[in-house]
Short mmCIF file of C-alpha atoms in Angstrom, two decimals:
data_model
loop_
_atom_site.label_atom_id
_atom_site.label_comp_id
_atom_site.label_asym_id
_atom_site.label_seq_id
_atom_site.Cartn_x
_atom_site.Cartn_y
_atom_site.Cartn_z
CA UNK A 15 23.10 105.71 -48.27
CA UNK A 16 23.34 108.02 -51.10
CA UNK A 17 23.71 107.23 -54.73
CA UNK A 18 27.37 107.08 -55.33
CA UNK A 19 27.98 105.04 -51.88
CA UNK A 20 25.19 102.60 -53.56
CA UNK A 21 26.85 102.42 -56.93
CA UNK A 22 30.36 102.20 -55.32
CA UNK A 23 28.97 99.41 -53.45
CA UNK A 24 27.11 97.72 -56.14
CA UNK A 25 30.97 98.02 -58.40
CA UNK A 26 32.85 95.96 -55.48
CA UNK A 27 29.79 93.45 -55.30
CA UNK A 28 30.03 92.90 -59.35
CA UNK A 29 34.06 92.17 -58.74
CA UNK A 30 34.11 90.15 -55.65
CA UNK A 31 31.48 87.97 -57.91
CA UNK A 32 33.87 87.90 -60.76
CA UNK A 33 37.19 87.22 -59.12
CA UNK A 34 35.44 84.35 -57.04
CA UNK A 35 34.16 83.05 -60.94
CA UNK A 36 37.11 83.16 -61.71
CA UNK A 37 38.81 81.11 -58.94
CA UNK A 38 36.31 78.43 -59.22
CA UNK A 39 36.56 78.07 -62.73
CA UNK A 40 40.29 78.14 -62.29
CA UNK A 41 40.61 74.91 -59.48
CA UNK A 42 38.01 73.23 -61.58
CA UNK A 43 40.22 73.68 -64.91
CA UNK A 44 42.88 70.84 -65.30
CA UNK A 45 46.31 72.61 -65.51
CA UNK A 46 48.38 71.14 -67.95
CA UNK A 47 51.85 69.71 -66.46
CA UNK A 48 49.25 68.05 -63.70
CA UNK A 49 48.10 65.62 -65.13
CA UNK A 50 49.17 61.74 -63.87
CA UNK A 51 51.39 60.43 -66.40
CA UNK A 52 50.46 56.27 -67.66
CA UNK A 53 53.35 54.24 -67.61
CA UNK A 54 52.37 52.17 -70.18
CA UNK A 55 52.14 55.36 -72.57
CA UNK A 56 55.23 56.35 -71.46
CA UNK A 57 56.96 53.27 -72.32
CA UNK A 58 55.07 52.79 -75.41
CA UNK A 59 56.16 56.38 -76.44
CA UNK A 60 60.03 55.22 -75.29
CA UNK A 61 60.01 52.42 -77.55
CA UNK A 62 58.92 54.21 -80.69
CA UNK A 63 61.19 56.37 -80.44
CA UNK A 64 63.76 53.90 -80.79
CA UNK A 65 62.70 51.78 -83.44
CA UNK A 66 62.24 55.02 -85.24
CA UNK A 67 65.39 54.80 -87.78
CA UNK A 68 68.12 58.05 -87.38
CA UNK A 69 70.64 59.32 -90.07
CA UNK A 70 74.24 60.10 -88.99
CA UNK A 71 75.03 62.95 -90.88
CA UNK A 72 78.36 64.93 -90.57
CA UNK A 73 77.92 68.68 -91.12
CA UNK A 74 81.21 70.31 -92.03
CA UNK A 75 82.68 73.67 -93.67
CA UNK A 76 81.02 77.25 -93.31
CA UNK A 77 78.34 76.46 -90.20
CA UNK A 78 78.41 77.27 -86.62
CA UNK A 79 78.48 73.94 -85.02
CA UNK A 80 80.26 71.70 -87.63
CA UNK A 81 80.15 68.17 -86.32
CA UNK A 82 77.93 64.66 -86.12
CA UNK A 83 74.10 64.73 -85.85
CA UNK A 84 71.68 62.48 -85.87
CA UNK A 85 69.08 63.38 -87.86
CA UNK A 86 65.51 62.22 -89.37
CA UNK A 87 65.12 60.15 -92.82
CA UNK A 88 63.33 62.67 -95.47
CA UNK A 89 65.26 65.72 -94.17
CA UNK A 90 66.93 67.98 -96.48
CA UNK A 91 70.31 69.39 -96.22
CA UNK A 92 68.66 73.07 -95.35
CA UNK A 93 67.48 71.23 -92.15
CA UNK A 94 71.08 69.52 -91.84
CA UNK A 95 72.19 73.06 -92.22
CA UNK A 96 69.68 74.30 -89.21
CA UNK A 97 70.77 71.80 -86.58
CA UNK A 98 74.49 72.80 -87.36
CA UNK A 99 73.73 76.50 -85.96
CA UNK A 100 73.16 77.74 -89.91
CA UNK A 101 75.58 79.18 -92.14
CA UNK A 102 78.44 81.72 -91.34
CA UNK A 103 78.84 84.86 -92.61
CA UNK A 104 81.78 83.19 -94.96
CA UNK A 105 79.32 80.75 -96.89
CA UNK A 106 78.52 80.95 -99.76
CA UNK A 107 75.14 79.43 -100.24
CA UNK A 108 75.00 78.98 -103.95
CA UNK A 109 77.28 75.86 -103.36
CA UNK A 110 75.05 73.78 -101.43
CA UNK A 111 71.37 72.74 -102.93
CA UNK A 112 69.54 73.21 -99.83
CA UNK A 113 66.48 71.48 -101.32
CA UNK A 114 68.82 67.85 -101.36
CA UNK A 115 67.70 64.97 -99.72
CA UNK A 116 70.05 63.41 -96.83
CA UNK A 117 71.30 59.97 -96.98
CA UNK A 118 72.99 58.26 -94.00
CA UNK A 119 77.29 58.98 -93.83
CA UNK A 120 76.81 61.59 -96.43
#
């Protein structure tokens, strides 16, 4: 065998190595979406998400998506804004402090 048959030979050796590495370390790697989901987190997630108070907030005038949402406490109307789709091309955005806390039915 000459040199460049040896070295040719050697180069496939060096990846057959690597791509069987590889698969090993990738069956032995938990892949996320796999993983056995607990009920009881589950449920305990389920119910904190309902005790967790909501805002109804009505988002009208110059946004894409006027209409109802239900929305975090501590949000600001910017964020009120964002849900809605943002502002149209016809608002002006001087007339609205963006930086204003939500309250519930405003």
């Amino acid at each position: 065998m000459n040199l460049w048959n040896r070295r040719k030979a050697a180069v496939i050796f060096v990846l057959m190595v690597l791509i069987v590495g590889a698969a090993l370390y990738w069956e032995e790697t938990p892949q996320q979406g796999k993983i056995p989901l607990d009920p009881e987190a589950v449920m305990t997630k389920q119910r904190e998400q309902k005790a967790r108070p909501s805002l109804h907030v009505y988002v009208s005038g110059a946004v894409m998506y006027p209409g109802l949402y239900d929305l975090a406490p501590g949000l600001r109307y910017a964020d009120a804004i964002y849900k809605a789709g943002g502002m149209t091309d016809e608002a002006d955005e001087t007339r609205v402090n963006l930086a204003k806390k939500i309250k519930d039915g405003c």
